Short mmCIF file of C-alpha atoms in Angstrom, two decimals:
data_model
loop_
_atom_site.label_atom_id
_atom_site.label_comp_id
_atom_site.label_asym_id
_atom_site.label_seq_id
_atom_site.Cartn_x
_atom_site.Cartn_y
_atom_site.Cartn_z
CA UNK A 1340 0.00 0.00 0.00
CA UNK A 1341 2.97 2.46 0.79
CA UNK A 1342 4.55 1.65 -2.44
CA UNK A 1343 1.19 2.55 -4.25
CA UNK A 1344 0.81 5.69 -2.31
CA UNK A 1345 4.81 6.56 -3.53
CA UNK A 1346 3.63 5.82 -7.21
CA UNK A 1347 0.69 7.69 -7.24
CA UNK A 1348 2.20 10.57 -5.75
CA UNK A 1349 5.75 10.17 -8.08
CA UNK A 1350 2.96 10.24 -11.36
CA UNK A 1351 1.28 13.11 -10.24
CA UNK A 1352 4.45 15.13 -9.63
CA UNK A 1353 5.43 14.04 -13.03
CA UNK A 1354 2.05 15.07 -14.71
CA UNK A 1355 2.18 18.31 -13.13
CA UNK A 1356 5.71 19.00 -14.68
CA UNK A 1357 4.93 18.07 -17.83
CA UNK A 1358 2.13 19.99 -17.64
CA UNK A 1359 3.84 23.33 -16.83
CA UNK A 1360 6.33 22.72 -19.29
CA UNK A 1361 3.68 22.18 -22.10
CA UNK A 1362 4.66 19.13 -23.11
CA UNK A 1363 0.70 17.84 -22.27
CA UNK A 1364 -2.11 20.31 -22.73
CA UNK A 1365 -4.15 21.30 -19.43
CA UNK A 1366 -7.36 18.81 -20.75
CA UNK A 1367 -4.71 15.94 -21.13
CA UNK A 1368 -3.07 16.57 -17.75
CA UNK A 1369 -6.65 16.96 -15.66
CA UNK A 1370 -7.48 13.76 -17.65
CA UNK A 1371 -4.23 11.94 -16.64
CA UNK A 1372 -4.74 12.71 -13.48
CA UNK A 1373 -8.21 11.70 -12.92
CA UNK A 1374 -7.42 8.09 -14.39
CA UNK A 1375 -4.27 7.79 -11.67
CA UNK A 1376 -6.59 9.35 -8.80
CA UNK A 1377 -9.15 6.62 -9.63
CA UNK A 1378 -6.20 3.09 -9.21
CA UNK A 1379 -5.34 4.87 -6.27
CA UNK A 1380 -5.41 2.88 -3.05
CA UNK A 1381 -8.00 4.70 -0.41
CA UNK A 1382 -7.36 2.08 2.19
CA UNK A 1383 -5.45 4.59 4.45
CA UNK A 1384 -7.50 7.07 3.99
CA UNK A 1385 -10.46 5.07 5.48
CA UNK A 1386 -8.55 4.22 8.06
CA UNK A 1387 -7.59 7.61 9.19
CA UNK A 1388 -11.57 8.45 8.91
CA UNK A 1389 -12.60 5.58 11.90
CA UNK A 1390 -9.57 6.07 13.77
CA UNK A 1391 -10.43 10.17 13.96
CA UNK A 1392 -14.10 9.55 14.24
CA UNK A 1393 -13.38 6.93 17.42
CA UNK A 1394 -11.45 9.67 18.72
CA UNK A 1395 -14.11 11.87 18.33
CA UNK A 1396 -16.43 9.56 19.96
CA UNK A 1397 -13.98 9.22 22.92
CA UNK A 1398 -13.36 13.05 23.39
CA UNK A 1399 -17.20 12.97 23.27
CA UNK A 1400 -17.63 10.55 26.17
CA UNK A 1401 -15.28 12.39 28.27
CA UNK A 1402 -16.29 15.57 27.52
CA UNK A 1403 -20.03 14.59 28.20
CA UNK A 1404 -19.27 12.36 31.50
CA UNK A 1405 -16.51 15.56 32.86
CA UNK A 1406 -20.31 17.73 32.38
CA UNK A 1407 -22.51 15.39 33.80
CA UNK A 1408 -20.42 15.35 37.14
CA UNK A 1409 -20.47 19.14 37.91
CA UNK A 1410 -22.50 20.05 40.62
CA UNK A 1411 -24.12 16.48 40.44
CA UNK A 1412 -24.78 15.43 43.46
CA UNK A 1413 -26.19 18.90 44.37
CA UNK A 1414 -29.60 17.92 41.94
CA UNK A 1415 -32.51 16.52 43.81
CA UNK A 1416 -32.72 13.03 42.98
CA UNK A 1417 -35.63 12.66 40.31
CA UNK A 1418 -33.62 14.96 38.48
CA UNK A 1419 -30.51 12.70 38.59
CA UNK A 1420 -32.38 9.47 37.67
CA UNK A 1421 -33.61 11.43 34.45
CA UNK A 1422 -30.37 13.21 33.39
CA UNK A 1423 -28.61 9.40 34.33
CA UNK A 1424 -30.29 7.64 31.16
CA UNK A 1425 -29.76 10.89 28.96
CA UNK A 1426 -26.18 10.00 27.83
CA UNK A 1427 -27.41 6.10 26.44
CA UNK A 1428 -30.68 7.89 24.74
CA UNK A 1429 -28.63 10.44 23.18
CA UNK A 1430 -25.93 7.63 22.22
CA UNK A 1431 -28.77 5.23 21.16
CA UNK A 1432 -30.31 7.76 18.92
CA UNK A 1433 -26.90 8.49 16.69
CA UNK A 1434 -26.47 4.63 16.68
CA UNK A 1435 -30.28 4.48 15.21
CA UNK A 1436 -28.86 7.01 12.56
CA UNK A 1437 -25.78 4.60 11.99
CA UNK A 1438 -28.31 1.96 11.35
CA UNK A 1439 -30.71 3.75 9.19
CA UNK A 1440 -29.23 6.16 7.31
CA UNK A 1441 -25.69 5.04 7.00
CA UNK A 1442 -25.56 1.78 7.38
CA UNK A 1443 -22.52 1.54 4.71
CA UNK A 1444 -20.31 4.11 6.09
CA UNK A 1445 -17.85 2.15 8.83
CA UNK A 1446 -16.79 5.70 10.16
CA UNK A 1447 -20.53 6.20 11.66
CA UNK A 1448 -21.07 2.14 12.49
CA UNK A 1449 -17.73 2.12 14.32
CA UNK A 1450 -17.94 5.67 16.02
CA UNK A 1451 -21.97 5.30 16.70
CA UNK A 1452 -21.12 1.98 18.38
CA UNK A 1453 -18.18 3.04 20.73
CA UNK A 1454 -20.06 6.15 21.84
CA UNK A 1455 -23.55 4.08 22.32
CA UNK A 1456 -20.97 1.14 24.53
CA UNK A 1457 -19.15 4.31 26.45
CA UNK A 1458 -22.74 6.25 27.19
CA UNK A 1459 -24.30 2.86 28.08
CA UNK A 1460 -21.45 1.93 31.12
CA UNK A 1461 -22.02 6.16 31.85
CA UNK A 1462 -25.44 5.96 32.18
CA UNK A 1463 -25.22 2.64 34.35
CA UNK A 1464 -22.80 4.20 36.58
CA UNK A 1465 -25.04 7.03 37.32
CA UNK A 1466 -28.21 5.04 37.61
CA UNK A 1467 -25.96 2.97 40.63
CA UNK A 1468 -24.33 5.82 42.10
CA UNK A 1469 -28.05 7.82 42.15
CA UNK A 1470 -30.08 4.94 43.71
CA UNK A 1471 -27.10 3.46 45.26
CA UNK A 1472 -27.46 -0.05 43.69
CA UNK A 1473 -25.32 -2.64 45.31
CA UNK A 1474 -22.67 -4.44 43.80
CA UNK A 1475 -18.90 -4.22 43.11
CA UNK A 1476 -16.74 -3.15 39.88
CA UNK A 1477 -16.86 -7.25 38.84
CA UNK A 1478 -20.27 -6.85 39.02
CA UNK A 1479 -20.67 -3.81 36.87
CA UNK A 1480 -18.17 -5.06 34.24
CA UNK A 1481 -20.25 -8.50 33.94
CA UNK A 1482 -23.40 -6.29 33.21
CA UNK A 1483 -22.03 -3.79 30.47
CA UNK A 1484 -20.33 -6.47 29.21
CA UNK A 1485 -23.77 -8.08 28.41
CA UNK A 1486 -24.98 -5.03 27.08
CA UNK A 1487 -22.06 -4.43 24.35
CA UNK A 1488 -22.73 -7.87 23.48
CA UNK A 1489 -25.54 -6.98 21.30
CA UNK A 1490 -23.64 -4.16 19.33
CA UNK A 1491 -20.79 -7.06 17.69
CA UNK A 1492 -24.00 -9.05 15.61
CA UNK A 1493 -26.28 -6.05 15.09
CA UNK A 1494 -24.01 -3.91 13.03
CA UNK A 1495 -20.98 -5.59 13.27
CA UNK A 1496 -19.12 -2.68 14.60
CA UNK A 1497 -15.27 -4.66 15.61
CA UNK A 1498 -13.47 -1.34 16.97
CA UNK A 1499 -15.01 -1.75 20.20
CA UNK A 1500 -13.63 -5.23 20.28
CA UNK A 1501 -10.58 -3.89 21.87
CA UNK A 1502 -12.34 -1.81 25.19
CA UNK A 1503 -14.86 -5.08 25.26
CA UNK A 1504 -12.28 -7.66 25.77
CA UNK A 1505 -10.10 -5.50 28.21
CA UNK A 1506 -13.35 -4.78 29.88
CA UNK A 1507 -12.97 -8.77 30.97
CA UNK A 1508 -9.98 -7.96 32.46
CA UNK A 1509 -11.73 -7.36 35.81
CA UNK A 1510 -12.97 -10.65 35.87
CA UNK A 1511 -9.09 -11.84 35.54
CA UNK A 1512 -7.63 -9.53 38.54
CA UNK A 1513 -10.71 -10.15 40.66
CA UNK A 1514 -9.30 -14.07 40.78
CA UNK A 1515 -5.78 -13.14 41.17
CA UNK A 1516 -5.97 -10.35 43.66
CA UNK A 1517 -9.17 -11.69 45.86
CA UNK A 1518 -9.11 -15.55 45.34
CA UNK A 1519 -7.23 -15.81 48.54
CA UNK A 1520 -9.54 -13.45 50.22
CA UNK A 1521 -12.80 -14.29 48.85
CA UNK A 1522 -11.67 -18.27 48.03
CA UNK A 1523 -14.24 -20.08 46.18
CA UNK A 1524 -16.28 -17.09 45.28
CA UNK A 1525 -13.77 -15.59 42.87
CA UNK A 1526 -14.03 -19.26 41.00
CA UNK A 1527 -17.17 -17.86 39.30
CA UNK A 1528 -15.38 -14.92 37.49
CA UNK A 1529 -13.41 -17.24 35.70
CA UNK A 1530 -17.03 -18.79 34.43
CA UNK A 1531 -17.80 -15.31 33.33
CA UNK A 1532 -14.93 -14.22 31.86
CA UNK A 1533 -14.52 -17.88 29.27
CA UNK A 1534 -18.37 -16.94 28.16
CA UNK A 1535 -17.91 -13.47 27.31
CA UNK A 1536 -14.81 -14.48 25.12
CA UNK A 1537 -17.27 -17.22 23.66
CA UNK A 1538 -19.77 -14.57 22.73
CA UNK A 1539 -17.01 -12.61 21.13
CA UNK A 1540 -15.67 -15.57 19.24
CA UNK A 1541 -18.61 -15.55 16.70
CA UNK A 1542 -18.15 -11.76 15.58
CA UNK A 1543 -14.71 -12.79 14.88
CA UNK A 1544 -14.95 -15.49 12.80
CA UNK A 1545 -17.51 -13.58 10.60
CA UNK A 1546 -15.28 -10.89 10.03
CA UNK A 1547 -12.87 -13.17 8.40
CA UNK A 1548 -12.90 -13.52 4.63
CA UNK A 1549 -12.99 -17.22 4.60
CA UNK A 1550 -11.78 -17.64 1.26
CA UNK A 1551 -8.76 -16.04 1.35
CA UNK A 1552 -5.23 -15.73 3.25
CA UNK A 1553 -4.94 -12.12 3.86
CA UNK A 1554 -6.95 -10.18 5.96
CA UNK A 1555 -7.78 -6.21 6.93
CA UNK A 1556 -6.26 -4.38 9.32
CA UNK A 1557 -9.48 -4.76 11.13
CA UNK A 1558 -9.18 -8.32 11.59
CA UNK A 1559 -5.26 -7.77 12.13
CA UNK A 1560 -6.84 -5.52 14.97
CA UNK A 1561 -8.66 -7.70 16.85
CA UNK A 1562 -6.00 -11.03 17.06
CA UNK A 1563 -3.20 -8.80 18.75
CA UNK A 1564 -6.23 -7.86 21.07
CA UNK A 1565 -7.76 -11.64 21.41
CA UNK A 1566 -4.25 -12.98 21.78
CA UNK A 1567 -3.24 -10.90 24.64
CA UNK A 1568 -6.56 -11.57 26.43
CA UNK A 1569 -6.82 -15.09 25.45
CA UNK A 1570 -3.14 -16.06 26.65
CA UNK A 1571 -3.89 -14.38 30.12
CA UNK A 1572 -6.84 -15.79 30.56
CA UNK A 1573 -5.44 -19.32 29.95
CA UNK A 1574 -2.54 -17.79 32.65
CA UNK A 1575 -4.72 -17.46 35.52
CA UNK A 1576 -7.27 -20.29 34.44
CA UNK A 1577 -5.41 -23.49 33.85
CA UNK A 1578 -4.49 -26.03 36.93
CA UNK A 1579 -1.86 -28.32 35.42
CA UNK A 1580 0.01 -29.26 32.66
CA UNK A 1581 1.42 -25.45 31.97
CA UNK A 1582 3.69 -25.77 29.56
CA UNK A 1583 1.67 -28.33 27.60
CA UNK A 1584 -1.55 -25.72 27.28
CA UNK A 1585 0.98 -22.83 26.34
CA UNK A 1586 2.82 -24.83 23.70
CA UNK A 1587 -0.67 -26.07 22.64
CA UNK A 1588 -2.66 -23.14 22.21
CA UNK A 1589 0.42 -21.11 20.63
CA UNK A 1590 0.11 -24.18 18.18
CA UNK A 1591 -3.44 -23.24 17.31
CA UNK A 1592 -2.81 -19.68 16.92
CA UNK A 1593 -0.04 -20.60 14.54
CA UNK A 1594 -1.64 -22.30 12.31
CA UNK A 1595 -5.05 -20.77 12.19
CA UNK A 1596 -3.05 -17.35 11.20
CA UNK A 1597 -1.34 -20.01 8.64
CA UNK A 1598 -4.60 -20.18 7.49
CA UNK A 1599 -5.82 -16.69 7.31
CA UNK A 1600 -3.36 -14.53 7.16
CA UNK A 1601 -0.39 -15.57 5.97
CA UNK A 1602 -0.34 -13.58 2.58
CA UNK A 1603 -0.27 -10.15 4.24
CA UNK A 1604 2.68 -8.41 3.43
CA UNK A 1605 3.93 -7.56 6.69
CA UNK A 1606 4.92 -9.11 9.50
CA UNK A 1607 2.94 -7.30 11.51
CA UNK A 1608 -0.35 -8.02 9.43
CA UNK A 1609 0.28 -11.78 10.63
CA UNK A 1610 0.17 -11.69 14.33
CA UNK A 1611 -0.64 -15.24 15.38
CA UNK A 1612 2.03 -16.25 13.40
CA UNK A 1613 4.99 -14.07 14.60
CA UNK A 1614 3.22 -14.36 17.80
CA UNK A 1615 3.31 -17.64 18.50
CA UNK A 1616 6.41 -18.57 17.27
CA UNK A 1617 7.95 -16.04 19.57
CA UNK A 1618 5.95 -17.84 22.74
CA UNK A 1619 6.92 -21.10 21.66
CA UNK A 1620 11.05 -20.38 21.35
CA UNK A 1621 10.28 -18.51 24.18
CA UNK A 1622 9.15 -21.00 26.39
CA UNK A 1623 11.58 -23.37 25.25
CA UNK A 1624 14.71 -21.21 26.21
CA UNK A 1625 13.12 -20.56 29.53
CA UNK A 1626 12.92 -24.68 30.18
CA UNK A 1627 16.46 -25.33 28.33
CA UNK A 1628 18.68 -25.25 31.21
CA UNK A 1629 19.12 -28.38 34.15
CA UNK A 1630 17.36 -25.72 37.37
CA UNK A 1631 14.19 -24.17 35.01
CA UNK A 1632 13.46 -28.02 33.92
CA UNK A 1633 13.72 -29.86 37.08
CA UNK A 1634 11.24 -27.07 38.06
CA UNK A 1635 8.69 -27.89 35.09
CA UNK A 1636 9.50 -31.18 34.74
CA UNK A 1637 8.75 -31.53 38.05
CA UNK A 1638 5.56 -30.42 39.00
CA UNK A 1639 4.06 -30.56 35.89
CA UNK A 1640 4.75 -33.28 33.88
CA UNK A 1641 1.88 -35.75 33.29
CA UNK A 1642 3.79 -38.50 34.61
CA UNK A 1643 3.30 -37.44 38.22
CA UNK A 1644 -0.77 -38.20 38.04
CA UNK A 1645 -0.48 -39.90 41.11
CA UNK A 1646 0.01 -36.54 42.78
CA UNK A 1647 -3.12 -34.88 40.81
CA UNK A 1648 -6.69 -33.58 42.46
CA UNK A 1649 -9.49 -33.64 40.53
CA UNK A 1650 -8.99 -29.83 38.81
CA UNK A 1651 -5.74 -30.85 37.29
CA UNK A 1652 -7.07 -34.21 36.01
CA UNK A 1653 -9.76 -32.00 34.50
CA UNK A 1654 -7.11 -29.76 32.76
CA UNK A 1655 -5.55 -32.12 31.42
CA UNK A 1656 -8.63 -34.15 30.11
CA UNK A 1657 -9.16 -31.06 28.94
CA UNK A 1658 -6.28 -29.95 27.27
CA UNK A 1659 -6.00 -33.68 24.98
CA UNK A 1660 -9.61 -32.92 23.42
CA UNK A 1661 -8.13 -28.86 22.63
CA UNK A 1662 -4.68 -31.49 20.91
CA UNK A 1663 -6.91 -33.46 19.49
CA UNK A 1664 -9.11 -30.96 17.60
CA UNK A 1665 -6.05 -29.25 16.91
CA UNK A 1666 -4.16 -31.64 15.23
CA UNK A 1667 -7.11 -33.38 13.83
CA UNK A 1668 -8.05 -30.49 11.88
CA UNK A 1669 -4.85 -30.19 10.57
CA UNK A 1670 -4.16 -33.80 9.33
CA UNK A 1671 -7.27 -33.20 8.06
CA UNK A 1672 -6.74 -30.83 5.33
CA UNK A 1673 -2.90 -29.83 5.69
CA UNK A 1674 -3.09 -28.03 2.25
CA UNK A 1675 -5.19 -25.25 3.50
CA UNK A 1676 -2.25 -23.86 5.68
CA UNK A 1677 0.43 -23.51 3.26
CA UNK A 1678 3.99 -24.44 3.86
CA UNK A 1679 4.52 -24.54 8.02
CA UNK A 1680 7.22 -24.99 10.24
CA UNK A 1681 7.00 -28.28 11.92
CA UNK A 1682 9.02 -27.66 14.91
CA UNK A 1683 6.69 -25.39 15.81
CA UNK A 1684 3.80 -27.46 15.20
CA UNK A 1685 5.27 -30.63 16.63
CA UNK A 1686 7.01 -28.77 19.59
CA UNK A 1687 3.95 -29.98 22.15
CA UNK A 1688 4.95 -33.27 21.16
CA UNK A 1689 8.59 -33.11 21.41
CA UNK A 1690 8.13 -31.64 25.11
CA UNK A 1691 5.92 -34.66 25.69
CA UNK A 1692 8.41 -37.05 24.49
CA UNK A 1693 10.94 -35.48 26.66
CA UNK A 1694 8.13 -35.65 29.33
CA UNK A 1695 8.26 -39.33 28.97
CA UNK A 1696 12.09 -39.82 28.51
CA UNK A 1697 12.78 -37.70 32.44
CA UNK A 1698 10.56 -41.30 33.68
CA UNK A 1699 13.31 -43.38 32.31
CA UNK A 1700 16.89 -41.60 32.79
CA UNK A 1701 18.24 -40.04 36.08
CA UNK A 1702 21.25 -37.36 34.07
CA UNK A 1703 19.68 -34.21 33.21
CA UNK A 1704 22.41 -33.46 30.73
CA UNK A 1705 20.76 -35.81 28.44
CA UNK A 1706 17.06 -33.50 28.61
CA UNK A 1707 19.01 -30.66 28.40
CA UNK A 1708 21.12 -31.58 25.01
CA UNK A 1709 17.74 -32.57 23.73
CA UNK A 1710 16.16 -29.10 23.95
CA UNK A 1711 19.02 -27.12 23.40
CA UNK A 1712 19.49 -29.00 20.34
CA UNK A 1713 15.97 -28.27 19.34
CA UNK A 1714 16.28 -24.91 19.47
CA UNK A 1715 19.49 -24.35 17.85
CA UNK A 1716 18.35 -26.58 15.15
CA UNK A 1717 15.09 -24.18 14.61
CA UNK A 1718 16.85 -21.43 14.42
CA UNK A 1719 19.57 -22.42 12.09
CA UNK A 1720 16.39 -24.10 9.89
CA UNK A 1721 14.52 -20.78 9.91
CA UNK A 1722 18.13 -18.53 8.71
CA UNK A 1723 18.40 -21.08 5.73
CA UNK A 1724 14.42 -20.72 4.88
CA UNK A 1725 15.19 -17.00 4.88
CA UNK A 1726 18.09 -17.11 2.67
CA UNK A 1727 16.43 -19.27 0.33
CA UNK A 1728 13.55 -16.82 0.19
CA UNK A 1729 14.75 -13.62 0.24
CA UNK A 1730 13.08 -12.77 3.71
CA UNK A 1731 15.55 -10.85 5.85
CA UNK A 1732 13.46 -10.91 9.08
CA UNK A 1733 13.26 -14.17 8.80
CA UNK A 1734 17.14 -14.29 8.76
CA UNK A 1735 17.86 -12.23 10.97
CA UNK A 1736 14.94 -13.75 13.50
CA UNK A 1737 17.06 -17.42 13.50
CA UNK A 1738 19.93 -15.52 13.92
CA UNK A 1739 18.76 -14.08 16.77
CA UNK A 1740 17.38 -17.70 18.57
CA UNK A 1741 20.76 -19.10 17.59
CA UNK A 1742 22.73 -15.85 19.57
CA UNK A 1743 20.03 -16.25 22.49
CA UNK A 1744 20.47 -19.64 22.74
CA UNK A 1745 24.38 -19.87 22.83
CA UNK A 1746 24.73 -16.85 25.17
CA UNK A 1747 22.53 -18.57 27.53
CA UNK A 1748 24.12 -21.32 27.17
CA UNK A 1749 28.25 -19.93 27.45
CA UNK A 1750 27.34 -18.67 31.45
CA UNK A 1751 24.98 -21.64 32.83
CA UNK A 1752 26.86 -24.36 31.39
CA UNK A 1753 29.56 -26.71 33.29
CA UNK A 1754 32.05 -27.09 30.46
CA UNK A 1755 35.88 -25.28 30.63
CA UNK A 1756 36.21 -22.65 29.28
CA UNK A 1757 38.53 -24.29 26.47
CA UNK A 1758 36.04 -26.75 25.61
CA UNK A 1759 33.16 -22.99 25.35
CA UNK A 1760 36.08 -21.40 23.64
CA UNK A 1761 36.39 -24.03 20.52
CA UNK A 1762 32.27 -24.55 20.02
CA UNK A 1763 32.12 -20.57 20.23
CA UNK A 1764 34.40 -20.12 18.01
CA UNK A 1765 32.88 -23.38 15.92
CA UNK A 1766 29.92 -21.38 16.16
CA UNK A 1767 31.39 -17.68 14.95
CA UNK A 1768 32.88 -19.44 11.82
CA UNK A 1769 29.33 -20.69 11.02
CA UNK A 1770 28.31 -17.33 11.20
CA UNK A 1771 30.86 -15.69 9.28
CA UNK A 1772 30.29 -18.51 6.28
CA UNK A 1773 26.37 -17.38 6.82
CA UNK A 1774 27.56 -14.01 6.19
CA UNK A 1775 29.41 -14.57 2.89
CA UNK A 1776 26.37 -16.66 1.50
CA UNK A 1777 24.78 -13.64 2.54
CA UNK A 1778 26.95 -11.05 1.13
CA UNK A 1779 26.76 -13.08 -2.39
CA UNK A 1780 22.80 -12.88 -2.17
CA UNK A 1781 22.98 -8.94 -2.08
CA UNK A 1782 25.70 -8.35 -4.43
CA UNK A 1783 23.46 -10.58 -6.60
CA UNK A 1784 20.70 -8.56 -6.26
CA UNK A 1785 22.41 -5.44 -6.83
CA UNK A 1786 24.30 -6.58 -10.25
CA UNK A 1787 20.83 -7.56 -11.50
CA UNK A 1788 19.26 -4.21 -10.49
CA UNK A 1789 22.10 -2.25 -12.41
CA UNK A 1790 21.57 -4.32 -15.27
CA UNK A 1791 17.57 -3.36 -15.66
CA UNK A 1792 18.60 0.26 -14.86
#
């Protein structure tokens, strides 16, 4: 799109100098310019229209709510239980407007629906604070989640995707900060919070174009959102088998953004993807050395079921029917998500395997080699990939596992220092010959371009 935007501008710069030095009449230029105008791209443009018309919306709310508390509590009550629903009429009635007279503009859809969710939690907060309703923030959070619900399927409005989900953050902090306190009451939350993200799920899905693999920044939108809330909910929710779930759901978000997005141009238009392959190396540094996986391997390995309660036997039930659907669907119909990594999608299984080995060896050295030999071997894997296909990042991403890895590994590990010097410097020469295969690649490129010049 930025390249488009260069062009268009580049032509019209030319048109207009050609113009003024008469080499095209006036008619010709204005016509000329009219036919580039029309290929151009408005994408951004659009963009720039929602994101100023949310802001507008927010300004609004604040502006609106700062009014509304002057001299409030100074108004006899009837008049505060009328003024308190005045913000989610007013609200209501530009979201009717969205509706009815344009219902094809996503600058009034979006806007309307963020200032009809922001007046609705304004208008509940006065209605509680006016007739002093009991109940706690959870409480109120739960109830305008409810209400927003609605706004996702009616006009599906996705901006206010983002405040919903965060919204359910309450829900999250109310069982880490006051399950101590409150015990089995904050159990509940957890309830609430998995069946608002259910109700959300639905909206997402159909925003996705189905049939093909790149998708809108809208939808790009929503998965950094979704992933962030989804991975801590899973955090503070699941009871065993930790690094399992974590390797498992990364999995899924891997390869459903295989499936969706994995034509956008960027990087950062494929989230899951970059996403979860981050989490998974990740998490597989943190467990590399002997301490961090006596630690995991420890307490949550599978093969200590005889020390389970009945929540962790229900994670992990659990978590092999989320596998299983996983990994069905992708036996299934493998074609449908391209060309994928399989260390990332087999790394659940590799931890499981080395899960099972820990029952049968007592050295550690052995578990360790095995992971650190994983890693290094992805990262090496995804620098040739790179090379091959002319993706820097994707160089320069192994790279980086590879230095990670190995300067972990030079300060935790028990060898002499001789026996560090000669693989470092084993390693350094790889790099270097990396570098020259490199350096070849770009003076390739170069001579070529010099030669179509």
């Amino acid at each position: 799109m930025e390249r488009n935007a260069l062009l268009t501008n580049t032509l019209l710069n030319f048109i207009k100098k050609i113009e003024t030095k008469n080499i095209v009449s006036a008619d010709t230029g204005i016509k000329i310019r009219s036919f580039i105008r029309r290929n151009e791209d408005p994408s951004y443009w659009q963009i720039f229209l929602v994101i100023s018309a949310l802001f507008g919306a927010l300004f609004a709310s604040a502006g609106i709510g700062a009014i509304f508390s002057e001299n409030w509590n100074d108004m006899p009550e009837h008049l505060q239980g009328f003024f308190s629903i005045i913000p989610m009429l007013v609200a209501g009635y530009f979201y009717y407007l969205a509706l009815t007279k344009h219902k094809d503009s996503k600058v009034w859809i979006e806007a309307s629906s963020l200032f009809l969710m922001l007046m609705t939690g304004l208008s509940m907060a006065l209605v509680s604070q006016t007739y002093e309703i009991e109940g706690d923030i959870f409480k109120f959070c739960k109830v305008w989640l409810a209400l927003t619900v609605p706004l996702f399927y009616v006009a599906r409005a996705s901006v206010i995707s983002g405040f919903y989900l965060i919204l359910t953050l309450p829900l999250l902090v109310d069982v880490l900060v006051f399950g101590g306190f409150r015990g089995g009451e904050t159990e509940s939350e957890l309830y609430w919070f998995w069946l608002y993200i259910l109700a959300f799920i639905p909206h997402f899905y159909l925003a996705l174009d189905k049939k093909s693999t790149k998708q809108s920044i809208r939808i790009v939108y929503m998965s950094y959102v979704f992933f962030a809330i989804l991975t801590l909910g899973l955090i503070v929710t699941v009871k065993s088998n930790y690094i399992l779930w974590a390797l498992t759901a990364a999995v899924g978000f891997y390869l459903f953004g295989r499936q969706f997005m994995r034509d956008n141009m960027y990087m950062a238009m494929r989230p899951f993807s970059w996403l979860s392959q981050l989490g998974i190396v990740a998490l597989l540094i943190a467990i590399s050395n002997k301490l961090s996986m006596i630690i995991a391997f420890g307490s949550d390995s599978f093969m200590h079921m005889d020390r389970w309660e009945g929540e962790e036997w229900y994670y992990f039930l659990l978590l092999l029917v989320v596998m299983g659907g996983i990994y069905y669907n992708f036996f299934r119909a493998k074609e449908k998500f391209g060309e994928v990594n399989y260390l990332i999608v087999f790394a659940p299984f590799f931890v499981i395997f080395c899960m099972l080995f820990d029952d049968f060896i007592d050295s550690w050295w052995w578990m360790s080699l095995f992971i650190n030999f994983y890693i290094l071997y992805f990262g090496i894997t995804t620098m040739i990939h790179g090379s091959s296909s002319g993706k820097v990042v994707k160089v320069f991403a192994g790279l980086l596992v590879v230095a990670i890895l190995l300067g972990i590994r030079y300060f935790d590990t028990d060898l002499g220092y001789i026996a560090k010097g000669i693989v470092f410097l084993m390693v350094g020469g790889m790099f270097f010959v990396i570098n020259l295969l490199v350096k070849d690649k770009v003076e390739d490129i170069e001579r070529h371009k010099k030669l179509a010049e």
